[in-house]
mmCIF file of C-alpha atoms in Angstrom:
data_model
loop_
_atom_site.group_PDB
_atom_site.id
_atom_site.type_symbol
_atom_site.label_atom_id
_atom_site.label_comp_id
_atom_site.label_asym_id
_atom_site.label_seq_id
_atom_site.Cartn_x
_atom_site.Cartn_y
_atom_site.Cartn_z
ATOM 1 C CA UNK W 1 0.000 0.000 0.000
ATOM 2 C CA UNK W 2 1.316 3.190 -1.092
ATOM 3 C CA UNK W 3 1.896 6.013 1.842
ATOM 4 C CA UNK W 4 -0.771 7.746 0.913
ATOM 5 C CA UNK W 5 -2.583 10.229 3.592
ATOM 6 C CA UNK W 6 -5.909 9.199 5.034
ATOM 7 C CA UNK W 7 -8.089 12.363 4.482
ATOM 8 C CA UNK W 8 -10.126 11.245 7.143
ATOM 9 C CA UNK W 9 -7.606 10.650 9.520
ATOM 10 C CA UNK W 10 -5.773 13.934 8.614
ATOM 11 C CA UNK W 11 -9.050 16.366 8.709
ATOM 12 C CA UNK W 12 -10.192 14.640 11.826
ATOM 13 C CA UNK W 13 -6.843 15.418 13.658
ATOM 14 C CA UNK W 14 -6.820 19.132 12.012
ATOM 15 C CA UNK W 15 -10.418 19.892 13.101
ATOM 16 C CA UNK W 16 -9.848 18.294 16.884
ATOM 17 C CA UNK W 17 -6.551 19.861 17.246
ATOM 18 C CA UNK W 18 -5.758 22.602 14.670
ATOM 19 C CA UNK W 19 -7.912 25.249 13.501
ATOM 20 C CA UNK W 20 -10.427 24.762 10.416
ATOM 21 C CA UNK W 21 -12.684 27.277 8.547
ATOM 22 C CA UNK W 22 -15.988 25.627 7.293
ATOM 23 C CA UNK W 23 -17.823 27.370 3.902
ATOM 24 C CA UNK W 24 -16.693 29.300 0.637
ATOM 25 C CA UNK W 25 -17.166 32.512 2.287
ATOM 26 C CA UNK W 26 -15.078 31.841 5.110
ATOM 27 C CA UNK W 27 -12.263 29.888 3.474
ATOM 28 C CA UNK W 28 -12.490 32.549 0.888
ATOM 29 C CA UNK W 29 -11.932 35.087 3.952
ATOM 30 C CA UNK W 30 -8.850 32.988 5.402
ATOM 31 C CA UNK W 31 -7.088 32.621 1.671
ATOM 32 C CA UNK W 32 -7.215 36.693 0.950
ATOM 33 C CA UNK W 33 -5.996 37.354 4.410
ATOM 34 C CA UNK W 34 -2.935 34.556 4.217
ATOM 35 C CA UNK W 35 -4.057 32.905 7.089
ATOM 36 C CA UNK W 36 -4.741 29.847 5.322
ATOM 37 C CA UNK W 37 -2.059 26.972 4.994
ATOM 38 C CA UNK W 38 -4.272 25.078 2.612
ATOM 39 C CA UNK W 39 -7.596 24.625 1.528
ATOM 40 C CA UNK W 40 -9.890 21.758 0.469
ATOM 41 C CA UNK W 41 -12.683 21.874 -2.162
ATOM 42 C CA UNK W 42 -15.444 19.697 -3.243
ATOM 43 C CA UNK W 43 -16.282 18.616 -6.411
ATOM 44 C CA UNK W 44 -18.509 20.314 -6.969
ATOM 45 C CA UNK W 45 -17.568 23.579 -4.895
ATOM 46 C CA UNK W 46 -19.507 26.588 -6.518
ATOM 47 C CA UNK W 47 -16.770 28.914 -6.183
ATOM 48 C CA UNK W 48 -14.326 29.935 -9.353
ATOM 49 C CA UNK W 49 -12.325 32.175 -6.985
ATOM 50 C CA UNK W 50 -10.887 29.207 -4.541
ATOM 51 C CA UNK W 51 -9.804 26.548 -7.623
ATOM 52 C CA UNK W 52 -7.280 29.956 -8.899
ATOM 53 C CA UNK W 53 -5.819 30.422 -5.498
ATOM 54 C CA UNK W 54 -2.041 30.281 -5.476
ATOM 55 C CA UNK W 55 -2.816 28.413 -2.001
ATOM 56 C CA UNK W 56 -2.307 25.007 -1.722
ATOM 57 C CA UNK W 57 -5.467 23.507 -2.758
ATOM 58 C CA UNK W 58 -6.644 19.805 -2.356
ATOM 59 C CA UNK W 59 -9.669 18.866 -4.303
ATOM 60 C CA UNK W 60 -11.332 16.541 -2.388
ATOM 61 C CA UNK W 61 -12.698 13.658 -4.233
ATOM 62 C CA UNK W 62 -16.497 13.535 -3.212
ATOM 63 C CA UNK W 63 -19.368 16.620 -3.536
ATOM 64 C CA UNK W 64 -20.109 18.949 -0.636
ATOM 65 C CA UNK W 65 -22.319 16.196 0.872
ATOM 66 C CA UNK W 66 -19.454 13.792 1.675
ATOM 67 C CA UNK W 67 -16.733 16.266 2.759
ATOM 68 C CA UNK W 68 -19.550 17.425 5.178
ATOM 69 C CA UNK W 69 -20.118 13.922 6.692
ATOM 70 C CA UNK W 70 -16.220 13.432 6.141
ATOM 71 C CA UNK W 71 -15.778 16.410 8.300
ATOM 72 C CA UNK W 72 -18.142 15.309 10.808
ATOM 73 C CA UNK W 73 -20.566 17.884 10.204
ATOM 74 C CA UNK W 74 -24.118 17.944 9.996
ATOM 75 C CA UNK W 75 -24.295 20.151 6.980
ATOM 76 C CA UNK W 76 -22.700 20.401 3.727
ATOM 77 C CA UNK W 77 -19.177 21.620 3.393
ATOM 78 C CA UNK W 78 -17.835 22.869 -0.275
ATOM 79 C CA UNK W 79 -14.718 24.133 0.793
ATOM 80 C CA UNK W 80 -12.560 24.322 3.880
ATOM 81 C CA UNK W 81 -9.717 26.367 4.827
ATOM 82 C CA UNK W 82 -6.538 24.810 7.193
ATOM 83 C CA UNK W 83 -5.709 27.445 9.294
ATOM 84 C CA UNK W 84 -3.559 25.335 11.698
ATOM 85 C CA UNK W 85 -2.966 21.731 11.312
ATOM 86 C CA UNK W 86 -2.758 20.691 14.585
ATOM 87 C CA UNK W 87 -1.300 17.478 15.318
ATOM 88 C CA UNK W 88 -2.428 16.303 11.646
ATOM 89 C CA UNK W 89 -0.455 15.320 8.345
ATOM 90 C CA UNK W 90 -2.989 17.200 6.389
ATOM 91 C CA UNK W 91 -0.563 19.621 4.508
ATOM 92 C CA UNK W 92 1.325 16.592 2.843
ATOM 93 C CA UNK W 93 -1.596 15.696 0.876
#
């Protein structure tokens, strides 16, 4: 098995012990003032704006339904902005 990162692992970890912006409008927020260290995006994330960012973007494999649930989150989640990691590994995806 490759050494891939477990997304789910990763976000888990960065949500419990980093900090995380939920929504386009806030990760758009955390990208224009450079507090983001990454973001993710659905597939299907309606925003133009966050797939040009010169941030490092991961584009999460699933539509805003299944990064919500990934995320734990009883709502839908199109994007998501890393502002600390935390313990995680997410910023090696």
């Amino acid at each position: 098995m490759s050494e891939e990162v477990d997304i789910s692992k990763a976000l888990k970890a960065a949500i419990a012990t980093g900090k995380v912006e939920f929504g386009v409008d806030q990760t758009e927020k955390a990208v224009k003032s450079g507090k983001a260290q990454m973001i993710i995006i659905s597939k299907n994330c309606p925003s133009d704006s966050l797939k040009k960012t010169s941030v490092k973007t991961h584009i999460y494999d699933g539509n805003n339904m299944e990064l919500g649930a990934l995320c734990g989150k009883p709502f839908s989640v199109s994007a998501l902005a890393v502002i600390d990691k935390g313990t995680s590994n997410i910023l090696t995806l």
